[in-house]
Protein backbone atom coordinates (compact mmCIF):
# COMPACT_ATOMS: atom_id res chain seq x y z
CA UNK A 1 -12.06 3.53 -1.26
CA UNK A 2 -12.48 -0.06 -2.38
CA UNK A 3 -10.30 -2.81 -0.89
CA UNK A 4 -10.42 -6.41 -2.08
CA UNK A 5 -8.67 -9.41 -0.50
CA UNK A 6 -8.00 -12.32 -2.82
CA UNK A 7 -10.08 -15.17 -1.33
CA UNK A 8 -7.95 -17.79 -3.10
CA UNK A 9 -4.70 -16.26 -1.84
CA UNK A 10 -5.10 -14.20 1.36
CA UNK A 11 -1.49 -13.06 0.98
CA UNK A 12 -2.54 -10.74 -1.85
CA UNK A 13 -5.18 -8.14 -2.57
CA UNK A 14 -6.02 -4.90 -4.29
CA UNK A 15 -7.48 -1.47 -3.61
CA UNK A 16 -8.59 1.59 -5.54
CA UNK A 17 -8.34 5.10 -4.09
CA UNK A 18 -10.84 7.44 -5.72
CA UNK A 19 -10.04 10.57 -3.69
CA UNK A 20 -6.80 12.25 -2.71
CA UNK A 21 -6.21 11.65 1.00
CA UNK A 22 -7.64 8.13 0.98
CA UNK A 23 -5.98 5.50 3.15
CA UNK A 24 -6.48 1.79 3.62
CA UNK A 25 -5.11 -1.08 5.70
CA UNK A 26 -3.26 -4.13 4.38
CA UNK A 27 -3.72 -6.77 7.09
CA UNK A 28 -0.72 -8.96 7.91
CA UNK A 29 -2.09 -11.79 10.08
CA UNK A 30 1.00 -13.97 9.65
CA UNK A 31 3.53 -11.26 10.50
CA UNK A 32 5.18 -11.41 7.05
CA UNK A 33 8.42 -9.47 6.75
CA UNK A 34 8.31 -8.97 2.97
CA UNK A 35 5.68 -7.03 1.02
CA UNK A 36 5.51 -5.80 -2.58
CA UNK A 37 2.98 -3.12 -3.48
CA UNK A 38 2.15 -2.06 -7.03
CA UNK A 39 1.10 1.60 -7.03
CA UNK A 40 -0.58 2.87 -10.21
CA UNK A 41 -1.59 6.54 -10.48
CA UNK A 42 -4.45 6.98 -12.98
CA UNK A 43 -5.67 10.13 -14.75
CA UNK A 44 -2.26 11.84 -15.09
CA UNK A 45 -2.02 13.59 -11.70
CA UNK A 46 0.46 16.48 -11.48
CA UNK A 47 1.82 15.24 -8.14
CA UNK A 48 1.51 11.91 -6.34
CA UNK A 49 2.55 10.86 -2.85
CA UNK A 50 2.03 7.40 -1.36
CA UNK A 51 3.29 6.29 2.04
CA UNK A 52 3.31 2.83 3.64
CA UNK A 53 3.62 2.65 7.43
CA UNK A 54 3.61 -0.26 9.88
CA UNK A 55 0.62 -0.52 12.20
CA UNK A 56 -0.17 -2.68 15.20
CA UNK A 57 -3.52 -4.25 16.17
CA UNK A 58 -4.28 -1.44 18.63
CA UNK A 59 -4.10 1.10 15.80
CA UNK A 60 -0.71 2.62 16.62
CA UNK A 61 1.00 3.62 13.39
CA UNK A 62 4.80 3.39 13.40
CA UNK A 63 7.37 5.10 11.21
CA UNK A 64 6.73 5.43 7.48
CA UNK A 65 8.52 2.50 5.82
CA UNK A 66 8.27 3.70 2.21
CA UNK A 67 7.39 6.89 0.32
CA UNK A 68 6.76 7.04 -3.41
CA UNK A 69 6.37 10.34 -5.29
CA UNK A 70 6.51 9.04 -8.86
CA UNK A 71 3.51 9.86 -11.07
CA UNK A 72 4.10 6.65 -13.04
CA UNK A 73 3.36 3.06 -11.99
CA UNK A 74 5.89 1.54 -9.59
CA UNK A 75 6.36 -1.63 -7.57
CA UNK A 76 7.52 -0.79 -4.06
CA UNK A 77 9.00 -3.07 -1.39
CA UNK A 78 9.14 -1.30 1.98
CA UNK A 79 11.97 -2.14 4.35
CA UNK A 80 10.16 -4.06 7.10
CA UNK A 81 12.08 -4.55 10.35
CA UNK A 82 9.22 -5.52 12.70
CA UNK A 83 6.40 -8.09 12.39
CA UNK A 84 3.55 -5.56 12.06
CA UNK A 85 -0.11 -6.63 12.31
CA UNK A 86 -0.92 -4.42 9.31
CA UNK A 87 0.34 -1.70 7.01
CA UNK A 88 -1.39 1.65 6.53
CA UNK A 89 -1.23 3.02 2.99
CA UNK A 90 -2.04 6.71 2.47
CA UNK A 91 -2.17 8.40 -0.93
CA UNK A 92 -2.52 12.03 -2.02
CA UNK A 93 -2.30 13.72 -5.39
CA UNK A 94 -3.03 16.98 -7.14
CA UNK A 95 -4.30 17.69 -10.64
CA UNK A 96 -5.14 15.16 -13.28
CA UNK A 97 -8.35 14.19 -15.04
CA UNK A 98 -10.61 12.04 -12.86
CA UNK A 99 -7.46 10.97 -11.00
CA UNK A 100 -7.38 7.83 -8.88
CA UNK A 101 -4.82 5.26 -7.78
CA UNK A 102 -4.86 1.46 -8.02
CA UNK A 103 -2.94 -0.83 -5.70
CA UNK A 104 -2.07 -4.54 -5.80
CA UNK A 105 -0.05 -6.22 -3.07
CA UNK A 106 1.60 -9.53 -2.41
CA UNK A 107 3.28 -10.84 0.75
CA UNK A 108 6.30 -13.04 0.25
CA UNK A 109 9.36 -14.47 1.92
CA UNK A 110 12.74 -12.78 1.96
CA UNK A 111 14.53 -15.88 3.20
């Protein structure tokens, strides 16, 4: 798993999952209440499942806020109702040729 935070814009970043079952954390130091995540399955997997859940600084993971099962690229905006310290993204897939998944995220304002 490779995660990259954009040094010029800490409200955005990217990650690449190279194995089914990978997870990573999107840190939310400003308590943003709006997040867009681009999820791009690569290598034509037969199935794809990506969840985004809220997480607090102590590591407690709350309810899953968004689930995507599309095997094509999608931009997801989870329904955030609490100012979480972070978001845990978990991805699984089956099949495909050298399958992986790419992620790009951006925090924003819903006001």
